Coordinates of N, CA and C in Angstrom, one line a residue:
X1 N 0.8 -1.2 0.0 CA 0.0 0.0 0.0 C 0.9 1.3 0.0
X2 N 0.5 2.2 -0.9 CA 1.3 3.4 -1.0 C 1.2 4.3 0.3
X3 N 2.3 4.7 0.9 CA 2.3 5.4 2.1 C 2.2 6.9 1.7
X4 N 1.3 7.6 2.4 CA 0.9 9.0 2.2 C 1.9 9.9 2.9
X5 N 2.9 10.5 2.2 CA 3.8 11.4 2.8 C 3.2 12.8 2.6
X6 N 3.9 13.8 3.1 CA 3.4 15.2 3.0 C 3.1 15.7 1.6
X7 N 4.0 15.3 0.7 CA 3.7 15.7 -0.7 C 2.4 15.1 -1.3
X8 N 2.2 13.8 -1.0 CA 1.0 13.1 -1.5 C -0.2 13.7 -0.8
X9 N -0.2 14.0 0.4 CA -1.3 14.7 1.1 C -1.6 16.0 0.5
X10 N -0.6 16.7 0.1 CA -0.8 18.1 -0.5 C -1.5 17.9 -1.9
X11 N -1.1 16.9 -2.6 CA -1.8 16.6 -3.9 C -3.2 16.3 -3.7
X12 N -3.5 15.5 -2.7 CA -4.9 15.1 -2.4 C -5.7 16.4 -2.0
X13 N -5.1 17.2 -1.2 CA -5.8 18.5 -0.8 C -6.0 19.4 -1.9
X14 N -5.1 19.5 -2.9 CA -5.3 20.4 -4.0 C -6.4 19.9 -4.9
X15 N -6.4 18.6 -5.2 CA -7.5 18.1 -6.0 C -8.8 18.2 -5.3
X16 N -8.8 18.0 -4.0 CA -10.0 18.1 -3.2 C -10.6 19.5 -3.3
X17 N -9.7 20.5 -3.3 CA -10.2 21.9 -3.4 C -10.8 22.2 -4.7
X18 N -10.1 21.7 -5.8 CA -10.7 21.8 -7.1 C -12.1 21.2 -7.2
X19 N -12.2 20.0 -6.7 CA -13.5 19.4 -6.7 C -14.6 20.2 -6.0
X20 N -14.3 20.7 -4.8 CA -15.2 21.4 -4.0 C -15.6 22.7 -4.7
X21 N -14.7 23.4 -5.2 CA -15.0 24.7 -6.0 C -15.8 24.4 -7.2
X22 N -15.5 23.3 -7.9 CA -16.3 23.0 -9.1 C -17.8 22.6 -8.7
X23 N -17.9 21.8 -7.7 CA -19.3 21.4 -7.3 C -20.1 22.7 -6.8
X24 N -19.4 23.6 -6.0 CA -20.1 24.7 -5.6 C -20.6 25.7 -6.7
X25 N -19.6 25.8 -7.7 CA -20.0 26.7 -8.8 C -21.1 26.1 -9.6
X26 N -21.1 24.8 -9.8 CA -22.1 24.1 -10.6 C -23.5 24.2 -9.9
X27 N -23.4 24.1 -8.5 CA -24.7 24.2 -7.8 C -25.2 25.6 -7.6
X28 N -24.3 26.6 -7.5 CA -24.8 27.9 -7.1 C -25.2 28.8 -8.3
X29 N -24.5 28.6 -9.5 CA -24.8 29.4 -10.6 C -26.1 29.0 -11.2
X30 N -27.1 29.8 -11.2 CA -28.5 29.4 -11.6 C -28.7 29.4 -13.1
X31 N -28.1 28.4 -13.8 CA -28.4 28.2 -15.2 C -29.1 26.9 -15.4
X32 N -29.7 26.8 -16.5 CA -30.5 25.5 -16.9 C -29.5 24.4 -17.0
X33 N -29.8 23.2 -16.5 CA -28.9 22.1 -16.6 C -29.6 20.9 -17.3
X34 N -29.4 20.9 -18.6 CA -29.9 19.7 -19.3 C -29.1 18.5 -19.0
X35 N -29.6 17.3 -19.6 CA -28.9 16.0 -19.4 C -27.4 16.0 -19.7
X36 N -27.1 16.7 -20.8 CA -25.7 16.8 -21.2 C -24.8 17.5 -20.2
X37 N -25.4 18.5 -19.5 CA -24.6 19.2 -18.5 C -24.4 18.3 -17.3
X38 N -25.4 17.5 -16.9 CA -25.3 16.6 -15.8 C -24.3 15.5 -16.0
X39 N -24.3 15.0 -17.3 CA -23.3 14.0 -17.6 C -21.9 14.5 -17.5
X40 N -21.7 15.7 -18.1 CA -20.4 16.4 -18.1 C -20.0 16.6 -16.6
X41 N -20.9 17.0 -15.8 CA -20.6 17.3 -14.4 C -20.1 16.0 -13.7
X42 N -20.8 14.9 -13.9 CA -20.4 13.6 -13.3 C -19.0 13.2 -13.8
X43 N -18.8 13.3 -15.2 CA -17.5 12.9 -15.7 C -16.4 13.9 -15.3
X44 N -16.7 15.1 -15.0 CA -15.7 16.1 -14.5 C -15.2 15.7 -13.1
X45 N -16.2 15.3 -12.3 CA -15.8 14.8 -10.9 C -14.9 13.5 -11.0
X46 N -15.3 12.7 -12.0 CA -14.4 11.5 -12.2 C -13.0 11.9 -12.7
X47 N -13.0 12.9 -13.6 CA -11.6 13.3 -14.1 C -10.8 13.9 -12.9
X48 N -11.4 14.6 -12.0 CA -10.7 15.2 -10.9 C -10.1 14.0 -10.0
X49 N -11.0 13.1 -9.7 CA -10.6 11.9 -8.9 C -9.5 11.1 -9.6
X50 N -9.7 11.0 -11.0 CA -8.7 10.3 -11.8 C -7.4 11.0 -11.8
X51 N -7.4 12.4 -12.0 CA -6.2 13.2 -12.0 C -5.5 13.0 -10.7
X52 N -6.2 13.0 -9.6 CA -5.5 12.8 -8.3 C -4.9 11.4 -8.2
X53 N -5.6 10.4 -8.6 CA -5.1 9.1 -8.5 C -3.9 8.9 -9.4
X54 N -3.9 9.4 -10.6 CA -2.8 9.3 -11.6 C -1.6 10.1 -11.0
X55 N -1.8 11.2 -10.4 CA -0.7 12.0 -9.8 C 0.0 11.2 -8.7
X56 N -0.8 10.7 -7.8 CA -0.2 9.9 -6.7 C 0.5 8.7 -7.3
X57 N 0.0 8.0 -8.3 CA 0.6 6.9 -8.9 C 1.9 7.3 -9.6
X58 N 1.9 8.4 -10.4 CA 3.1 8.8 -11.2 C 4.2 9.2 -10.3
X59 N 4.0 9.8 -9.2 CA 5.1 10.3 -8.3 C 5.3 9.4 -7.1
X60 N 4.5 8.3 -7.0 CA 4.7 7.4 -5.9 C 5.3 6.0 -6.2
X61 N 5.7 5.8 -7.5 CA 6.2 4.5 -7.9 C 7.6 4.2 -7.3
X62 N 8.3 5.3 -7.1 CA 9.7 5.1 -6.5 C 10.1 6.3 -5.7
X63 N 11.1 6.2 -4.9 CA 11.5 7.3 -4.0 C 12.6 8.1 -4.7
X64 N 13.3 7.6 -5.7 CA 14.4 8.3 -6.3 C 13.9 9.5 -7.1
X65 N 14.8 10.5 -7.3 CA 14.5 11.7 -8.0 C 14.2 11.3 -9.5
X66 N 15.0 10.4 -10.1 CA 14.8 10.0 -11.5 C 13.5 9.3 -11.7
X67 N 13.1 8.5 -10.7 CA 11.8 7.8 -10.9 C 10.7 8.8 -10.9
X68 N 10.8 9.9 -10.1 CA 9.7 10.9 -10.1 C 9.8 11.7 -11.4
X69 N 11.0 11.9 -11.9 CA 11.2 12.6 -13.2 C 10.5 11.8 -14.3
X70 N 10.7 10.5 -14.3 CA 10.2 9.7 -15.4 C 8.6 9.6 -15.2
X71 N 8.1 9.8 -14.0 CA 6.7 9.8 -13.8 C 6.0 11.0 -14.3
X72 N 6.8 12.1 -14.7 CA 6.1 13.3 -15.1 C 5.2 13.2 -16.3
X73 N 5.6 12.5 -17.4 CA 4.7 12.3 -18.5 C 3.4 11.7 -18.1
X74 N 3.4 10.8 -17.2 CA 2.1 10.2 -16.8 C 1.3 11.2 -16.1
X75 N 1.9 12.0 -15.2 CA 1.2 13.1 -14.5 C 0.7 14.1 -15.4
X76 N 1.5 14.4 -16.4 CA 1.1 15.5 -17.4 C -0.2 15.0 -18.2
X77 N -0.3 13.8 -18.6 CA -1.5 13.3 -19.3 C -2.7 13.3 -18.3
X78 N -2.5 12.9 -17.1 CA -3.6 12.9 -16.1 C -4.2 14.3 -15.9
X79 N -3.3 15.3 -15.7 CA -3.7 16.7 -15.5 C -4.3 17.2 -16.8
X80 N -3.7 16.9 -18.0 CA -4.3 17.4 -19.2 C -5.7 16.9 -19.4
X81 N -5.9 15.6 -19.1 CA -7.3 15.0 -19.2 C -8.2 15.7 -18.3
X82 N -7.8 16.0 -17.1 CA -8.7 16.6 -16.1 C -9.1 18.1 -16.6
X83 N -8.1 18.8 -17.0 CA -8.3 20.2 -17.4 C -9.2 20.2 -18.7
X84 N -8.9 19.3 -19.6 CA -9.7 19.3 -20.9 C -11.2 18.9 -20.5
X85 N -11.4 18.0 -19.7 CA -12.7 17.6 -19.3 C -13.4 18.7 -18.6
X86 N -12.8 19.4 -17.7 CA -13.4 20.5 -17.0 C -13.7 21.7 -18.0
X87 N -12.8 21.9 -18.9 CA -13.0 23.0 -19.9 C -14.2 22.7 -20.8
X88 N -14.3 21.5 -21.3 CA -15.4 21.2 -22.1 C -16.7 21.1 -21.3
X89 N -16.6 20.7 -20.0 CA -17.8 20.7 -19.2 C -18.3 22.2 -19.0
X90 N -17.5 23.1 -18.8 CA -17.9 24.5 -18.6 C -18.5 25.0 -19.9
X91 N -17.9 24.6 -21.0 CA -18.5 25.0 -22.3 C -19.9 24.4 -22.5
X92 N -20.1 23.1 -22.2 CA -21.4 22.5 -22.3 C -22.4 23.1 -21.3
X93 N -21.9 23.5 -20.1 CA -22.8 24.2 -19.1 C -23.3 25.5 -19.7
X94 N -22.4 26.2 -20.3 CA -22.8 27.6 -20.9 C -23.7 27.4 -22.0
X95 N -23.4 26.5 -22.9 CA -24.3 26.2 -24.1 C -25.7 25.7 -23.6
X96 N -25.6 24.8 -22.6 CA -26.9 24.3 -22.0 C -27.8 25.3 -21.3
X97 N -27.2 26.4 -21.0 CA -28.0 27.5 -20.3 C -28.9 28.1 -21.4
X98 N -28.6 28.0 -22.7 CA -29.4 28.6 -23.7 C -30.1 27.7 -24.6
X99 N -29.6 26.4 -24.7 CA -30.3 25.4 -25.5 C -30.1 24.1 -24.9
X100 N -31.0 23.2 -25.2 CA -31.0 21.8 -24.7 C -29.8 21.0 -25.3
X101 N -28.9 20.6 -24.5 CA -27.7 19.8 -25.0 C -28.1 18.3 -24.8
X102 N -28.2 17.5 -25.9 CA -28.5 16.1 -25.7 C -27.5 15.4 -24.8
X103 N -28.0 14.4 -24.1 CA -27.1 13.7 -23.2 C -26.0 13.0 -23.9
X104 N -26.2 12.5 -25.1 CA -25.2 11.7 -25.8 C -24.0 12.6 -26.2
X105 N -24.2 13.9 -26.3 CA -23.1 14.8 -26.6 C -22.1 14.8 -25.5
X106 N -22.6 15.0 -24.3 CA -21.7 14.9 -23.1 C -21.1 13.6 -22.9
X107 N -21.9 12.5 -23.1 CA -21.4 11.2 -22.9 C -20.3 10.8 -24.0
X108 N -20.5 11.2 -25.2 CA -19.6 10.9 -26.3 C -18.2 11.6 -26.0
X109 N -18.3 12.9 -25.7 CA -17.1 13.7 -25.5 C -16.3 13.1 -24.3
X110 N -17.0 12.8 -23.2 CA -16.4 12.3 -22.0 C -15.7 11.0 -22.2
X111 N -16.4 10.1 -22.9 CA -15.8 8.8 -23.2 C -14.6 8.8 -24.1
X112 N -14.7 9.7 -25.1 CA -13.5 9.8 -26.0 C -12.3 10.3 -25.2
X113 N -12.5 11.4 -24.4 CA -11.4 11.9 -23.6 C -10.9 10.9 -22.6
X114 N -11.8 10.2 -21.9 CA -11.3 9.2 -20.9 C -10.5 8.1 -21.6
X115 N -11.1 7.6 -22.7 CA -10.4 6.5 -23.4 C -9.0 6.9 -23.9
X116 N -8.9 8.2 -24.5 CA -7.7 8.7 -25.0 C -6.7 8.8 -23.9
X117 N -7.1 9.4 -22.8 CA -6.2 9.6 -21.6 C -5.8 8.3 -21.1
X118 N -6.7 7.3 -21.0 CA -6.3 6.0 -20.5 C -5.2 5.3 -21.4
X119 N -5.4 5.4 -22.7 CA -4.3 4.8 -23.6 C -3.0 5.5 -23.4
X120 N -3.1 6.9 -23.3 CA -1.9 7.7 -23.2 C -1.1 7.3 -21.9
X121 N -1.9 7.2 -20.8 CA -1.3 6.9 -19.5 C -0.6 5.5 -19.5
X122 N -1.3 4.5 -20.1 CA -0.7 3.2 -20.2 C 0.6 3.2 -21.0
X123 N 0.6 3.9 -22.1 CA 1.8 4.0 -22.9 C 2.9 4.7 -22.2
X124 N 2.6 5.8 -21.5 CA 3.6 6.6 -20.8 C 4.2 5.8 -19.6
X125 N 3.3 5.1 -19.0 CA 3.7 4.3 -17.8 C 4.6 3.2 -18.2
X126 N 4.3 2.5 -19.3 CA 5.2 1.4 -19.8 C 6.5 2.0 -20.2
X127 N 6.5 3.2 -20.9 CA 7.8 3.8 -21.2 C 8.6 4.2 -20.0
X128 N 7.9 4.6 -19.0 CA 8.5 5.0 -17.7 C 9.2 3.7 -17.1
X129 N 8.5 2.6 -17.1 CA 9.1 1.4 -16.5 C 10.3 0.9 -17.4
X130 N 10.2 1.0 -18.7 CA 11.2 0.5 -19.6 C 12.5 1.4 -19.4
X131 N 12.3 2.7 -19.4 CA 13.5 3.5 -19.2 C 14.2 3.3 -17.9
X132 N 13.4 3.2 -16.8 CA 13.9 3.0 -15.5 C 14.7 1.6 -15.4
X133 N 14.1 0.6 -16.1 CA 14.8 -0.7 -16.1 C 16.1 -0.6 -16.9
X134 N 16.1 0.2 -17.9 CA 17.4 0.4 -18.7 C 18.4 1.1 -17.9
X135 N 18.0 2.1 -17.1 CA 18.9 2.9 -16.3 C 19.5 2.0 -15.2
X136 N 18.6 1.1 -14.6 CA 19.1 0.2 -13.5 C 20.1 -0.8 -14.1
X137 N 19.7 -1.3 -15.3 CA 20.6 -2.2 -16.0 C 22.0 -1.6 -16.3
X138 N 22.0 -0.3 -16.7 CA 23.2 0.4 -17.0 C 24.0 0.6 -15.8
X139 N 23.4 0.8 -14.6 CA 24.1 0.9 -13.4 C 24.8 -0.4 -13.0
X140 N 24.1 -1.5 -13.3 CA 24.7 -2.8 -12.9 C 25.9 -3.1 -13.8
X141 N 25.7 -2.9 -15.1 CA 26.8 -3.4 -16.1 C 28.0 -2.5 -16.0
X142 N 27.9 -1.3 -15.4 CA 29.1 -0.4 -15.3 C 29.6 -0.4 -13.9
X143 N 29.0 -1.2 -13.0 CA 29.4 -1.1 -11.6 C 30.8 -1.5 -11.3
X144 N 31.3 -2.6 -11.9 CA 32.6 -3.1 -11.6 C 33.7 -2.0 -11.9
X145 N 33.6 -1.5 -13.1 CA 34.7 -0.5 -13.5 C 34.6 0.8 -12.6
X146 N 33.4 1.1 -12.3 CA 33.2 2.3 -11.4 C 33.9 2.0 -10.0
X147 N 33.7 0.8 -9.5 CA 34.3 0.5 -8.2 C 35.8 0.4 -8.3
X148 N 36.3 -0.1 -9.5 CA 37.7 -0.2 -9.7 C 38.3 1.2 -9.7
X149 N 37.7 2.1 -10.3 CA 38.2 3.5 -10.3 C 38.2 4.1 -8.9
X150 N 37.2 3.8 -8.1 CA 37.1 4.3 -6.8 C 38.3 3.7 -6.0
X151 N 38.5 2.4 -6.1 CA 39.5 1.7 -5.3 C 40.9 2.2 -5.7
X152 N 41.1 2.5 -7.0 CA 42.5 3.0 -7.4 C 42.7 4.4 -6.9
X153 N 41.6 5.2 -6.9 CA 41.7 6.6 -6.4 C 42.1 6.5 -4.9
X154 N 41.5 5.6 -4.2 CA 41.8 5.4 -2.7 C 43.3 5.0 -2.6
X155 N 43.8 4.2 -3.5 CA 45.2 3.7 -3.4 C 46.1 4.9 -3.7
X156 N 45.7 5.8 -4.6 CA 46.6 6.9 -4.9 C 46.7 7.9 -3.7
X157 N 45.6 8.0 -3.0 CA 45.7 8.8 -1.8 C 46.5 8.2 -0.7
X158 N 46.5 6.9 -0.6 CA 47.3 6.2 0.4 C 48.8 6.2 0.1
X159 N 49.1 6.1 -1.2 CA 50.5 5.9 -1.6 C 51.4 7.2 -1.3
X160 N 52.6 6.9 -0.7 CA 53.5 8.0 -0.3 C 54.8 7.8 -1.1
X161 N 55.0 6.7 -1.8 CA 56.2 6.5 -2.6 C 56.0 7.1 -4.0
X162 N 56.9 7.9 -4.4 CA 56.8 8.7 -5.7 C 56.8 7.7 -6.9
X163 N 57.7 6.7 -6.9 CA 57.8 5.8 -8.0 C 56.5 5.0 -8.1
X164 N 56.0 4.5 -7.0 CA 54.8 3.7 -6.9 C 53.6 4.6 -7.4
X165 N 53.7 5.8 -7.0 CA 52.6 6.7 -7.3 C 52.4 6.9 -8.8
X166 N 53.6 6.9 -9.5 CA 53.6 7.0 -11.0 C 52.9 5.8 -11.6
X167 N 53.2 4.6 -11.1 CA 52.6 3.4 -11.6 C 51.1 3.3 -11.3
X168 N 50.7 3.8 -10.1 CA 49.3 3.9 -9.8 C 48.5 4.8 -10.7
X169 N 49.2 6.0 -11.1 CA 48.5 6.9 -12.0 C 48.3 6.3 -13.4
X170 N 49.3 5.5 -13.8 CA 49.2 4.7 -15.0 C 48.0 3.8 -15.0
X171 N 47.9 3.1 -13.8 CA 46.8 2.1 -13.6 C 45.4 2.9 -13.6
X172 N 45.4 4.0 -13.0 CA 44.2 4.8 -12.9 C 43.8 5.3 -14.3
X173 N 44.7 5.7 -15.1 CA 44.4 6.1 -16.5 C 43.9 4.9 -17.3
X174 N 44.6 3.8 -17.1 CA 44.2 2.6 -17.9 C 42.7 2.2 -17.5
X175 N 42.4 2.3 -16.2 CA 41.1 1.9 -15.8 C 40.0 2.9 -16.3
X176 N 40.4 4.2 -16.2 CA 39.5 5.3 -16.6 C 39.0 5.1 -18.0
X177 N 39.9 4.7 -18.9 CA 39.6 4.6 -20.3 C 39.3 3.2 -20.8
X178 N 39.1 2.3 -19.8 CA 38.7 0.9 -20.1 C 37.2 1.0 -20.5
X179 N 36.8 0.0 -21.2 CA 35.3 -0.2 -21.6 C 34.5 -0.3 -20.3
X180 N 33.6 0.7 -20.1 CA 32.9 0.7 -18.8 C 31.8 -0.4 -18.7
X181 N 31.5 -1.1 -19.8 CA 30.4 -2.1 -19.7 C 30.9 -3.5 -19.5
X182 N 30.4 -4.1 -18.4 CA 30.8 -5.5 -18.1 C 29.8 -6.4 -18.9
X183 N 30.4 -7.5 -19.3 CA 29.6 -8.6 -20.0 C 29.8 -9.9 -19.2
X184 N 29.0 -10.9 -19.5 CA 29.2 -12.2 -18.8 C 30.6 -12.8 -19.0
X185 N 31.2 -12.5 -20.2 CA 32.5 -13.1 -20.5 C 33.6 -12.5 -19.7
X186 N 33.4 -11.3 -19.2 CA 34.5 -10.6 -18.4 C 34.3 -10.8 -16.9
X187 N 33.3 -11.5 -16.5 CA 33.0 -11.6 -15.1 C 34.1 -12.2 -14.3
X188 N 34.7 -13.3 -14.8 CA 35.8 -14.0 -14.1 C 37.0 -13.1 -14.0
X189 N 37.3 -12.4 -15.1 CA 38.5 -11.6 -15.1 C 38.3 -10.4 -14.1
X190 N 37.1 -9.9 -14.1 CA 36.9 -8.7 -13.2 C 36.9 -9.1 -11.7
X191 N 36.5 -10.4 -11.4 CA 36.6 -10.8 -10.0 C 38.1 -11.0 -9.7
X192 N 38.9 -11.4 -10.6 CA 40.3 -11.6 -10.3 C 41.0 -10.2 -10.1
X193 N 40.6 -9.2 -10.9 CA 41.1 -7.9 -10.8 C 40.7 -7.3 -9.4
X194 N 39.5 -7.6 -9.0 CA 39.0 -7.1 -7.7 C 39.8 -7.7 -6.6
X195 N 40.2 -9.0 -6.6 CA 41.0 -9.6 -5.6 C 42.4 -9.0 -5.6
X196 N 42.9 -8.8 -6.8 CA 44.3 -8.3 -6.9 C 44.4 -6.9 -6.3
X197 N 43.3 -6.1 -6.6 CA 43.3 -4.7 -6.0 C 43.3 -4.7 -4.5
X198 N 42.5 -5.7 -3.9 CA 42.5 -5.9 -2.5 C 43.9 -6.2 -1.9
X199 N 44.6 -7.1 -2.6 CA 46.0 -7.5 -2.2 C 46.9 -6.3 -2.4
X200 N 46.7 -5.5 -3.4 CA 47.5 -4.3 -3.7 C 47.3 -3.3 -2.5
X201 N 46.1 -3.2 -2.1 CA 45.8 -2.3 -0.9 C 46.6 -2.7 0.3
X202 N 46.7 -4.0 0.6 CA 47.4 -4.5 1.7 C 48.9 -4.3 1.6
X203 N 49.4 -4.5 0.4 CA 50.9 -4.3 0.1 C 51.3 -2.8 0.3
X204 N 50.4 -1.9 -0.1 CA 50.7 -0.5 0.0 C 50.7 -0.1 1.5
X205 N 49.7 -0.6 2.2 CA 49.6 -0.3 3.6 C 50.9 -0.8 4.4
X206 N 51.4 -1.9 3.9 CA 52.6 -2.5 4.6 C 53.9 -2.0 4.0
X207 N 53.8 -1.0 3.1 CA 55.0 -0.4 2.5 C 55.8 -1.4 1.7
X208 N 55.2 -2.4 1.2 CA 55.9 -3.4 0.3 C 55.9 -2.9 -1.1
X209 N 56.7 -1.8 -1.3 CA 56.6 -1.1 -2.6 C 57.0 -1.9 -3.8
X210 N 58.0 -2.7 -3.7 CA 58.5 -3.5 -4.8 C 57.4 -4.5 -5.2
X211 N 56.8 -5.2 -4.2 CA 55.8 -6.2 -4.5 C 54.5 -5.4 -5.0
X212 N 54.2 -4.3 -4.4 CA 53.1 -3.5 -4.9 C 53.2 -3.1 -6.3
X213 N 54.4 -2.7 -6.7 CA 54.6 -2.3 -8.1 C 54.4 -3.5 -9.1
X214 N 54.9 -4.7 -8.6 CA 54.7 -5.9 -9.4 C 53.2 -6.2 -9.5
X215 N 52.5 -6.0 -8.5 CA 51.0 -6.2 -8.5 C 50.3 -5.2 -9.4
X216 N 50.8 -4.0 -9.4 CA 50.2 -3.0 -10.4 C 50.4 -3.4 -11.8
X217 N 51.6 -3.9 -12.1 CA 51.8 -4.4 -13.5 C 50.9 -5.6 -13.8
X218 N 50.7 -6.4 -12.9 CA 49.8 -7.6 -13.1 C 48.4 -7.1 -13.4
X219 N 47.9 -6.1 -12.6 CA 46.5 -5.6 -12.8 C 46.4 -4.9 -14.1
X220 N 47.5 -4.2 -14.5 CA 47.5 -3.6 -15.8 C 47.3 -4.6 -17.0
X221 N 48.0 -5.7 -16.8 CA 47.9 -6.8 -17.9 C 46.5 -7.4 -17.8
X222 N 45.9 -7.6 -16.6 CA 44.6 -8.1 -16.5 C 43.6 -7.2 -17.1
X223 N 43.7 -5.9 -16.9 CA 42.8 -4.9 -17.4 C 42.8 -5.0 -19.0
X224 N 44.1 -5.1 -19.5 CA 44.2 -5.1 -20.9 C 43.5 -6.4 -21.5
X225 N 43.7 -7.5 -20.8 CA 43.0 -8.8 -21.2 C 41.5 -8.6 -21.1
X226 N 41.0 -8.0 -20.0 CA 39.6 -7.8 -19.9 C 39.0 -7.0 -21.0
X227 N 39.8 -5.9 -21.4 CA 39.3 -5.0 -22.4 C 39.3 -5.7 -23.8
X228 N 40.3 -6.6 -24.0 CA 40.3 -7.4 -25.3 C 39.1 -8.3 -25.3
X229 N 38.7 -8.9 -24.2 CA 37.5 -9.7 -24.2 C 36.3 -8.9 -24.5
X230 N 36.2 -7.7 -24.0 CA 35.0 -6.8 -24.3 C 35.0 -6.5 -25.8
X231 N 36.2 -6.2 -26.3 CA 36.2 -5.9 -27.7 C 35.8 -7.0 -28.6
X232 N 36.3 -8.2 -28.2 CA 36.0 -9.4 -29.1 C 34.6 -9.8 -29.1
X233 N 33.8 -9.4 -28.0 CA 32.4 -9.8 -27.9 C 31.4 -8.7 -28.4
X234 N 31.9 -7.7 -29.1 CA 31.1 -6.6 -29.6 C 30.8 -6.8 -31.1

């Protein structure tokens, strides 16, 4: 069940105000209300409730800022549907004050708008889910190289030996310009690189500079091998 935070409660309050104002105006303005006006009135209340529900759904699917950003097209369609329904309802109310508006006019307009909005929301929501899945997938497939870069940056900060620092900078540059996308074929090699970097960390901490330099050269060769595997599988 969706938890109602302050933002969600604010949305509900705003849509509630719109509904109350609309109902009061419809009730208090003394114009003739044919069947078409009453149908538009009912569908307008439905559109307000729908707009509220769509807004809560669009911005409540995830907590991340990007998830809310991707929910904006769904929200935009819901609000557009509500405003269009209200606008046409007011128009039908005005016309109905001077001439009888058949019920089927309001029904036809409202059904067309509701159906179009429904199709648009489904399409936008599917696009939202697809893009978010692609972003999550991209985060996963680039995670190893990202962590390698972080680990090597930490090693550079730890290192106090100038010669070793030069080798670490070479390793950092090599990693920075490596193919960022991991594939199943590189998984084993990347796990080996991860373990070698952990061992390198221990060697630098213990000031085993000669062994640390040999380890750096090993990691450089392993990165080159990993990158060749990436290139061969494209």
